[in-house]
Amino acid sequence: MNQERWKKIDELFEAALARQGEARAEFLKGECGDDVTLRQEVESLLAHQQPTGRFIPTMIQEAAELLPFESSALSRRRDARFIPGTVIAGRYRVIGLLGKGGMGEVYRADDLKLAQAVALKFLPEKLAQDKTMRERFHREVRIARQISHPNVCRVFDIGEAQGQTFLSMEYIDGEDLATLLRRIGRLPESKAVEIAAQLCSGLAAAHSEGVLHRDLKPANVMIDGRGRAKITDFGLAGLAEDFEGAEVRAGTPAYMAPEQLAGKEVTARSDIYALGLVLYEVFTGKKVFTASSFDELMRLHESSQPPSISEHAKGVDPLVERVILRCLERDPQNRPVSVSQVAAALPGGDPLAAAIAAGETPSPEMVAAAPKKGALKPAIALSCLVGGIAMLVFMMFASMRVSPQNRIPFNKSAEVLSEKANEIINKFGYTDAPAERHYRFYADYSYFDYYVREDSSPKKFANIESGQPLFCVFIERQSPNTFEVRMTGNGLWAFDSQAESGQRTISLDTRGRLVEFSAVPPQFAEQSDTKADFSTAFQAAELNLAKFKDVSPNWTPPNAFDERKAWEGSMPDNEEIPLRVETASFQGKIVFFKLIYPWTKPDSDGSLTYTTRDWVGVFVFFGILWGIIVTAIFLAWKNLKSGSGDRKGAFKVSLAVFVLTFLGWVFSLNHVPSFFPELDRITLGFRSALYLSVLTCIMYLALEPIVRRNLPDLIVSWNRLLAGEFADPLVGRDVLLGTLVGTGHITLIYAGFYTERLVHGDFRFYFFTGALVSLRSWTAGVLSIAGGGFAYGLMFICILAVLFLLFRRRLFAGLVIFTLMVTVQILLFTQSWVYLPFTLTIATILCLAIARLGLMTMVVAQTVFMWLESTLLTTNFSAWYASGMLLTMGLIIALLAYGCKISLANQSLLGDRLLKDV
């Protein structure tokens, strides 16, 4: 636009201003004719004219730009108000006119006092007489001087010369961004990212002072000789509360936000919208919207979607396009909350640091986009991999000394023992095939409680190596009808009491010897005088009846009987231990057989006795547990109400927990070809999975916003995983370290028990009867444990988040967690001083993982811990349970290998060291 063009626009504006309605429209149509651009400029002026004087106190798109003059010196001298060499205010020597626009003239001058180049800005002569414009000029100086930043043009002072007001500012040897883009098109992407970051930095500095620019556009951005961007022209800037009414619409329409065009409001997010328009041009060389009239421009801003950046520029980073399109959201609430967030989302930005510095809560997407790479050095990654495998090997060897499965006769699998049980039942006369059966191993601690707590000598432990006294027992229940299953407190499923006719339950030791049998007689039966042959039961128990003497029975069978007998003798493997045998029969069939040891108690006396220490431990543990649940419910409700909860992330996590837990139940339950019993079982699994998934969802909604606001580094890898970035180095690092923490936890337990055995000389044990033994139980256990791992990992982070809110220091929160862990461990699990160092080490490792590595690490650690805890370990690979162990080991090694490879971020594991000497 040249001077003649601007003069014509000014004349048409003055003439149109005196007309109204249709008269004005007819006048413009006749004067502008087919010149659409001319009419658009005049209409823009009319739309934004203010009732504060003859001239409008705002700028429009072209009128506000500094107008470059012709290159000839003659033209410059003719248009310039001050000729070169003129000394203004006794201090500034004019070098030449830099430019001229609707809002002023700018000269280059030398500051004679400070001996540096400056720029002097004068109001146009006709605007200098307007009181409102002079006020605005003074305000520009006041506001601009508040902002000191390398990417903002500095304003020095204000003065007067020959009755003209001027301001002195930083001289920028370069060109404005609008001219640069017209000259070269779009900037190279690397330079565009650099300029975008500088614009964000400068605009953020203004916003930090509460100043809105309101006229951010390429013409108001200078690029100096070193390629740095500087935001200029704060003539329309001010505080948000200063703008109301018609003042809201001041600015350049083409770079206004929809709410500003509509005259509703102007906020920091309005500047962010303008920033998005500028960045769009920087990366594409094209304007977002091109309109032939002001009305069309408003319609485009309010209803049209910006064209994709990829339509104009190929290969632009998706991060760039995503953040620019967010800036250009029509609804201000959907735009980034601050310029810092825009800068953070650009390639190379730091979303967490920027958001936290601005006092904001970063979004899950921002957390996932954090620049923390997470790649490990090859030596560290390899050490973690080797260390994890070494710990697995150590546990296998330690298990030979401290795990019962490697000390007792445990050569028969559950399937083999089930066959043995059926043989015995058939010999007892129960030849009908059951409709359903269920079996598993159970731990029997009665011998340990009876003898070992009083006398833990090695001989007492050695007694179990023959299979009896019992430490592990196989139990099978059979029924002529399908079972009525129910859920038990330990997460397993069990049966109601045996009461239905035809049901029978048999217990065997691990060698397959009969320990106990009971059967429910038929409800209707003819009278019979047939006597039972109890020798069959003695043979099944591998007892010599001749070595037992008859005694009066004193144990009442649980079901109906017509004959009852008892014997006393001694255990065949340990003759010093007395043994009593109680039996009963009904019409010639054995309905009750039980080996009674000195430590056997009636069911009514079988409740566990707790010491004061036990009760304290239980109360502390469940106090923490229920405290977490109640606090989580409150915080989840609060976060949902405030809208800060990550509902999408919570849904993904709870869905994963539900699917894994439900599938675990499907594999663990017996399935029968009967609709309603099967429906009951599926419903039971559904309820269990729903319960755990809802609990997980509540904890996630409760802690995730708190962690995201205060400790976002703990969930960076977690959010990347939720976003599907499985190959991210940080995800790999945390999976690797989580696997290492879980493996190390179990390793320390084995090491502690092994040390106790060396010190005390007795048999310290570590045994989990719900082991991952058969392929079916292994699949069920792996799935359900993985589902539970989410909940347990979240629980630890939830404790940290709540404690952080209380203490506002991560260190203090970690120390409290350490204290709670050690207290619970000592009260419930530590039996001697020998184990105490291992307790402290376990608590230390877990606290460091919680406070420094975060959610992903803890979820993986808890999952791996429970997998190993429920696996029977051995070095005897021919053992029937070795297959389950190898599957678990393979799964854990796969996690270690995955974490090691991904955490390297494509680095060579051995580097080029092996090739240096070649």
Coordinates of N, CA and C in Angstrom, one line a residue, residues 326-486:
R326 N -4.5 -25.9 18.0 CA -5.1 -25.7 19.3 C -5.2 -24.2 19.6
C327 N -4.2 -23.4 19.2 CA -4.2 -22.0 19.3 C -5.4 -21.4 18.5
L328 N -5.8 -22.0 17.4 CA -6.8 -21.5 16.6 C -8.2 -22.0 16.9
E329 N -8.4 -22.6 18.0 CA -9.7 -23.1 18.4 C -10.6 -21.9 18.6
R330 N -11.9 -22.0 18.0 CA -12.8 -20.9 18.1 C -13.2 -20.6 19.6
D331 N -13.4 -21.7 20.4 CA -13.7 -21.5 21.8 C -12.4 -21.2 22.6
P332 N -12.3 -20.0 23.2 CA -11.1 -19.7 24.0 C -10.7 -20.8 25.0
Q333 N -11.8 -21.4 25.6 CA -11.5 -22.4 26.6 C -10.7 -23.6 26.1
N334 N -10.8 -23.9 24.8 CA -10.1 -25.0 24.2 C -8.7 -24.7 23.7
R335 N -8.3 -23.4 23.8 CA -6.9 -23.0 23.5 C -6.0 -23.3 24.6
P336 N -4.7 -23.3 24.3 CA -3.8 -23.4 25.5 C -4.0 -22.3 26.5
V337 N -3.8 -22.7 27.7 CA -4.1 -21.7 28.8 C -3.1 -20.6 28.9
S338 N -1.9 -20.8 28.3 CA -0.9 -19.8 28.4 C 0.1 -19.9 27.2
V339 N 0.8 -18.9 27.0 CA 1.8 -18.9 25.9 C 2.9 -19.9 26.3
S340 N 3.2 -20.1 27.6 CA 4.2 -21.1 28.0 C 3.8 -22.5 27.6
Q341 N 2.5 -22.7 27.6 CA 2.1 -24.1 27.2 C 2.3 -24.3 25.7
V342 N 2.1 -23.2 24.9 CA 2.4 -23.2 23.5 C 3.9 -23.5 23.2
A343 N 4.7 -22.8 23.9 CA 6.2 -23.0 23.8 C 6.6 -24.4 24.2
A344 N 5.9 -24.9 25.2 CA 6.3 -26.2 25.7 C 5.9 -27.3 24.7
A345 N 4.8 -27.1 24.0 CA 4.4 -28.1 23.0 C 5.1 -28.1 21.7
L346 N 5.9 -27.0 21.4 CA 6.7 -27.0 20.2 C 7.8 -28.0 20.3
P347 N 8.3 -28.5 19.2 CA 9.5 -29.4 19.2 C 10.6 -28.8 20.0
G348 N 11.2 -29.6 21.0 CA 12.3 -29.1 21.8 C 11.8 -28.3 23.0
G349 N 10.5 -28.2 23.2 CA 10.0 -27.5 24.4 C 10.0 -28.4 25.6
D350 N 9.7 -27.8 26.7 CA 9.7 -28.5 28.0 C 8.3 -28.2 28.6
P351 N 7.3 -29.1 28.3 CA 5.9 -28.8 28.8 C 5.8 -28.8 30.3
L352 N 6.5 -29.7 31.0 CA 6.4 -29.8 32.4 C 7.0 -28.5 33.1
A353 N 8.2 -28.2 32.7 CA 8.8 -27.1 33.3 C 8.0 -25.8 33.1
A354 N 7.6 -25.6 31.8 CA 6.8 -24.4 31.5 C 5.5 -24.3 32.2
A355 N 4.8 -25.4 32.3 CA 3.5 -25.4 32.9 C 3.6 -25.2 34.4
I356 N 4.6 -25.9 35.0 CA 4.8 -25.7 36.5 C 5.3 -24.3 36.8
A357 N 6.1 -23.8 36.0 CA 6.6 -22.4 36.2 C 5.5 -21.4 36.1
A358 N 4.5 -21.7 35.3 CA 3.3 -20.8 35.1 C 2.3 -21.1 36.1
G359 N 2.5 -22.0 37.1 CA 1.5 -22.3 38.1 C 0.3 -23.1 37.5
E360 N 0.5 -23.8 36.4 CA -0.6 -24.5 35.8 C -0.5 -26.0 36.1
T361 N -1.7 -26.7 35.9 CA -1.7 -28.1 35.9 C -1.5 -28.7 34.5
P362 N -0.4 -29.3 34.2 CA -0.2 -29.8 32.8 C -1.2 -30.8 32.4
S363 N -1.6 -30.9 31.2 CA -2.5 -31.9 30.7 C -1.8 -33.2 30.6
P364 N -2.5 -34.3 30.5 CA -1.9 -35.6 30.3 C -1.1 -35.6 29.0
E365 N -1.6 -35.0 28.0 CA -0.9 -34.9 26.7 C 0.4 -34.1 26.8
M366 N 0.4 -33.1 27.6 CA 1.6 -32.3 27.9 C 2.6 -33.1 28.7
V367 N 2.2 -33.9 29.6 CA 3.1 -34.7 30.4 C 3.7 -35.8 29.5
A368 N 2.9 -36.3 28.6 CA 3.4 -37.4 27.7 C 4.4 -36.7 26.7
A369 N 4.3 -35.4 26.4 CA 5.2 -34.8 25.5 C 6.4 -34.2 26.1
A370 N 6.6 -34.5 27.4 CA 7.8 -33.9 28.1 C 9.0 -34.3 27.4
P371 N 10.0 -33.5 27.5 CA 11.3 -33.8 26.7 C 12.2 -34.8 27.3
K372 N 11.9 -35.3 28.5 CA 12.7 -36.2 29.2 C 12.9 -37.5 28.4
K373 N 14.0 -37.7 27.8 CA 14.2 -38.8 26.9 C 14.2 -40.2 27.6
G374 N 15.0 -40.3 28.6 CA 14.9 -41.6 29.4 C 15.9 -42.7 28.9
A375 N 16.6 -42.4 27.8 CA 17.5 -43.4 27.2 C 18.6 -43.7 28.2
L376 N 18.9 -45.0 28.4 CA 20.0 -45.4 29.3 C 21.3 -45.6 28.5
K377 N 22.4 -45.4 29.2 CA 23.6 -45.7 28.6 C 23.7 -47.2 28.4
P378 N 24.3 -47.7 27.3 CA 24.4 -49.1 27.0 C 24.9 -50.0 28.2
A379 N 25.9 -49.4 28.9 CA 26.5 -50.2 30.0 C 25.5 -50.4 31.1
I380 N 24.7 -49.3 31.4 CA 23.7 -49.4 32.4 C 22.6 -50.3 32.0
A381 N 22.1 -50.2 30.8 CA 21.0 -51.1 30.4 C 21.4 -52.6 30.4
L382 N 22.6 -52.8 29.9 CA 23.1 -54.2 29.9 C 23.3 -54.7 31.4
S383 N 23.8 -53.9 32.2 CA 23.9 -54.3 33.7 C 22.6 -54.6 34.3
C384 N 21.6 -53.8 34.0 CA 20.2 -54.1 34.5 C 19.7 -55.5 34.0
L385 N 19.9 -55.7 32.7 CA 19.5 -57.0 32.1 C 20.2 -58.2 32.8
V386 N 21.5 -58.1 32.8 CA 22.3 -59.2 33.4 C 22.0 -59.3 34.9
G387 N 21.9 -58.2 35.6 CA 21.5 -58.2 37.1 C 20.2 -58.9 37.3
G388 N 19.2 -58.6 36.5 CA 17.9 -59.2 36.6 C 17.9 -60.7 36.5
I389 N 18.7 -61.1 35.4 CA 18.8 -62.6 35.2 C 19.6 -63.2 36.3
A390 N 20.6 -62.6 36.8 CA 21.4 -63.1 37.9 C 20.5 -63.3 39.2
M391 N 19.7 -62.3 39.4 CA 18.8 -62.5 40.6 C 17.8 -63.6 40.4
L392 N 17.3 -63.8 39.2 CA 16.4 -65.0 39.0 C 17.2 -66.3 39.3
V393 N 18.4 -66.4 38.8 CA 19.2 -67.6 39.0 C 19.5 -67.8 40.5
F394 N 19.8 -66.7 41.2 CA 20.0 -66.8 42.7 C 18.8 -67.3 43.4
M395 N 17.6 -66.8 43.0 CA 16.4 -67.3 43.7 C 16.1 -68.7 43.5
M396 N 16.4 -69.2 42.3 CA 16.3 -70.6 42.0 C 17.1 -71.5 42.9
F397 N 18.4 -71.1 43.1 CA 19.3 -71.8 44.0 C 18.9 -71.7 45.5
A398 N 18.5 -70.4 45.8 CA 18.1 -70.2 47.2 C 16.8 -71.0 47.6
S399 N 15.9 -71.2 46.6 CA 14.7 -71.9 46.8 C 15.0 -73.3 47.2
M400 N 16.1 -73.9 46.8 CA 16.4 -75.3 47.2 C 16.6 -75.4 48.7
R401 N 16.9 -74.3 49.3 CA 17.2 -74.3 50.8 C 16.1 -73.8 51.6
V402 N 15.3 -72.9 51.0 CA 14.2 -72.3 51.9 C 12.8 -72.5 51.4
S403 N 12.6 -73.2 50.3 CA 11.3 -73.4 49.8 C 10.8 -74.8 50.0
P404 N 9.7 -75.1 50.6 CA 9.2 -76.4 51.0 C 9.1 -77.4 49.8
Q405 N 8.7 -76.8 48.6 CA 8.6 -77.7 47.5 C 9.8 -78.5 47.1
N406 N 11.0 -77.9 47.5 CA 12.2 -78.6 47.2 C 12.8 -79.4 48.4
R407 N 12.0 -79.5 49.5 CA 12.4 -80.3 50.7 C 11.4 -81.4 51.0
I408 N 10.2 -81.3 50.6 CA 9.2 -82.3 50.8 C 9.1 -83.1 49.6
P409 N 8.5 -84.3 49.7 CA 8.2 -85.1 48.5 C 7.1 -84.4 47.7
F410 N 7.5 -83.8 46.6 CA 6.6 -83.0 45.8 C 6.7 -83.4 44.3
N411 N 6.6 -84.8 44.1 CA 6.9 -85.3 42.8 C 5.7 -85.5 41.9
K412 N 4.5 -85.3 42.6 CA 3.3 -85.6 41.8 C 2.5 -84.3 41.6
S413 N 2.1 -84.1 40.4 CA 1.4 -82.9 40.1 C -0.1 -83.0 40.6
A414 N -0.8 -81.9 40.5 CA -2.2 -81.9 40.9 C -3.0 -82.9 40.1
E415 N -2.7 -83.0 38.8 CA -3.5 -83.9 38.0 C -3.2 -85.4 38.4
V416 N -1.9 -85.7 38.7 CA -1.6 -87.1 39.1 C -2.3 -87.4 40.4
L417 N -2.2 -86.4 41.4 CA -2.9 -86.7 42.7 C -4.4 -86.8 42.5
S418 N -5.0 -86.1 41.6 CA -6.4 -86.2 41.4 C -6.7 -87.6 40.9
E419 N -5.9 -88.2 40.0 CA -6.1 -89.6 39.6 C -6.0 -90.5 40.8
K420 N -5.0 -90.3 41.6 CA -4.9 -91.1 42.8 C -6.1 -91.0 43.7
A421 N -6.6 -89.8 43.9 CA -7.8 -89.6 44.7 C -9.0 -90.3 44.2
N422 N -9.1 -90.4 42.9 CA -10.3 -91.1 42.3 C -10.2 -92.6 42.5
E423 N -8.9 -93.1 42.4 CA -8.7 -94.5 42.7 C -9.2 -94.9 44.1
I424 N -8.8 -94.0 45.1 CA -9.2 -94.3 46.5 C -10.7 -94.2 46.6
I425 N -11.3 -93.2 46.0 CA -12.7 -93.0 46.2 C -13.5 -94.2 45.6
N426 N -13.0 -94.7 44.4 CA -13.6 -95.9 43.8 C -13.5 -97.1 44.7
K427 N -12.3 -97.3 45.4 CA -12.2 -98.4 46.3 C -13.1 -98.3 47.5
F428 N -13.5 -97.1 47.9 CA -14.5 -96.9 49.0 C -15.9 -97.2 48.5
G429 N -16.1 -97.5 47.2 CA -17.4 -97.8 46.7 C -18.2 -96.7 46.0
Y430 N -17.5 -95.6 45.8 CA -18.1 -94.4 45.2 C -17.7 -94.5 43.7
T431 N -18.4 -95.2 42.9 CA -18.0 -95.4 41.5 C -18.7 -94.5 40.5
D432 N -19.7 -93.8 41.0 CA -20.5 -92.9 40.1 C -19.6 -91.7 39.7
A433 N -19.7 -91.3 38.4 CA -18.8 -90.2 37.9 C -19.4 -88.9 38.4
P434 N -18.6 -88.0 39.0 CA -19.1 -86.7 39.5 C -19.5 -85.8 38.3
A435 N -20.4 -84.9 38.6 CA -20.8 -83.9 37.6 C -19.7 -82.8 37.5
E436 N -19.0 -82.6 38.6 CA -18.0 -81.6 38.7 C -17.0 -81.9 39.8
R437 N -15.8 -81.5 39.6 CA -14.8 -81.7 40.6 C -13.9 -80.4 40.6
H438 N -13.2 -80.2 41.7 CA -12.3 -79.1 41.8 C -11.2 -79.5 42.8
Y439 N -10.0 -79.1 42.4 CA -8.9 -79.5 43.3 C -7.8 -78.4 43.3
R440 N -7.0 -78.4 44.3 CA -5.9 -77.4 44.4 C -5.1 -77.8 45.7
F441 N -3.9 -77.2 45.8 CA -3.0 -77.4 46.9 C -3.4 -76.3 48.0
Y442 N -3.2 -76.7 49.3 CA -3.4 -75.7 50.4 C -2.2 -75.9 51.3
A443 N -1.8 -74.8 51.9 CA -0.8 -74.9 53.0 C -1.4 -75.3 54.3
D444 N -0.7 -76.1 55.1 CA -1.1 -76.5 56.4 C -0.1 -76.0 57.4
Y445 N -0.4 -75.0 58.2 CA 0.6 -74.4 59.1 C 0.4 -74.9 60.5
S446 N -0.4 -75.9 60.7 CA -0.7 -76.4 62.1 C 0.5 -76.9 62.8
Y447 N 1.3 -77.7 62.1 CA 2.5 -78.3 62.6 C 3.5 -77.2 63.0
F448 N 3.7 -76.2 62.1 CA 4.6 -75.1 62.4 C 4.1 -74.3 63.6
D449 N 2.8 -74.0 63.7 CA 2.3 -73.3 64.8 C 2.4 -74.1 66.1
Y450 N 2.3 -75.4 66.1 CA 2.3 -76.2 67.3 C 3.7 -76.4 67.8
Y451 N 4.6 -76.7 66.9 CA 6.0 -77.1 67.4 C 7.0 -76.0 67.2
V452 N 7.0 -75.4 66.0 CA 8.2 -74.5 65.6 C 8.2 -73.3 66.4
R453 N 7.1 -72.7 66.8 CA 7.1 -71.5 67.5 C 7.7 -71.7 68.9
E454 N 7.5 -72.9 69.4 CA 8.1 -73.2 70.7 C 9.5 -73.8 70.6
D455 N 9.7 -74.6 69.6 CA 11.0 -75.3 69.4 C 11.3 -75.3 68.0
S456 N 12.1 -74.4 67.5 CA 12.4 -74.3 66.1 C 13.7 -75.0 65.7
S457 N 14.0 -76.1 66.3 CA 15.2 -76.9 66.1 C 15.2 -77.4 64.6
P458 N 16.4 -77.7 64.1 CA 16.4 -78.2 62.7 C 15.7 -79.5 62.6
K459 N 15.7 -80.4 63.6 CA 15.0 -81.7 63.6 C 13.5 -81.5 63.4
K460 N 12.9 -80.5 64.0 CA 11.5 -80.3 63.8 C 11.1 -80.0 62.4
F461 N 12.0 -79.2 61.8 CA 11.8 -78.9 60.4 C 12.0 -80.1 59.5
A462 N 13.1 -80.8 59.8 CA 13.4 -82.0 59.0 C 12.3 -83.0 59.0
N463 N 11.4 -83.0 60.0 CA 10.3 -84.0 60.0 C 9.4 -83.9 58.8
I464 N 9.2 -82.7 58.2 CA 8.3 -82.6 57.1 C 8.8 -83.1 55.8
E465 N 10.1 -83.4 55.8 CA 10.8 -83.9 54.5 C 10.2 -85.2 54.1
S466 N 9.5 -85.9 54.9 CA 8.9 -87.2 54.5 C 7.5 -87.1 53.9
G467 N 7.0 -85.8 54.0 CA 5.6 -85.6 53.5 C 4.6 -85.5 54.6
Q468 N 4.9 -86.1 55.8 CA 4.1 -85.9 57.0 C 5.0 -85.8 58.2
P469 N 4.8 -84.9 59.1 CA 3.7 -83.9 59.2 C 3.5 -83.1 57.9
L470 N 2.2 -82.8 57.8 CA 1.8 -82.1 56.6 C 2.3 -80.6 56.5
F471 N 2.8 -80.2 55.4 CA 3.0 -78.8 55.2 C 2.2 -78.3 54.0
C472 N 2.0 -79.2 53.0 CA 1.2 -79.0 51.9 C 0.3 -80.1 51.7
V473 N -1.0 -79.8 51.4 CA -2.0 -80.9 51.3 C -2.8 -80.6 50.0
F474 N -3.1 -81.8 49.3 CA -3.9 -81.7 48.1 C -5.4 -82.0 48.5
I475 N -6.3 -81.2 48.1 CA -7.7 -81.4 48.4 C -8.5 -81.4 47.1
E476 N -9.4 -82.4 47.0 CA -10.3 -82.4 45.9 C -11.8 -82.6 46.4
R477 N -12.7 -81.8 45.8 CA -14.1 -81.9 46.1 C -14.8 -82.4 44.9
Q478 N -15.7 -83.3 45.1 CA -16.5 -83.9 44.0 C -18.0 -83.7 44.3
S479 N -18.8 -83.6 43.3 CA -20.2 -83.4 43.5 C -21.1 -84.0 42.3
P480 N -22.2 -84.6 42.7 CA -23.1 -85.1 41.6 C -23.8 -84.0 40.8
N481 N -23.8 -82.8 41.3 CA -24.3 -81.6 40.6 C -23.3 -80.5 40.6
T482 N -23.5 -79.5 39.8 CA -22.6 -78.4 39.7 C -22.5 -77.7 41.1
F483 N -21.4 -77.1 41.3 CA -21.1 -76.4 42.6 C -21.8 -75.1 42.6
E484 N -22.2 -74.7 43.8 CA -22.6 -73.3 44.0 C -21.3 -72.5 44.5
V485 N -20.7 -71.8 43.6 CA -19.4 -71.1 43.9 C -19.7 -69.8 44.5
R486 N -18.7 -69.3 45.2 CA -18.7 -68.0 45.9 C -17.3 -67.4 45.9

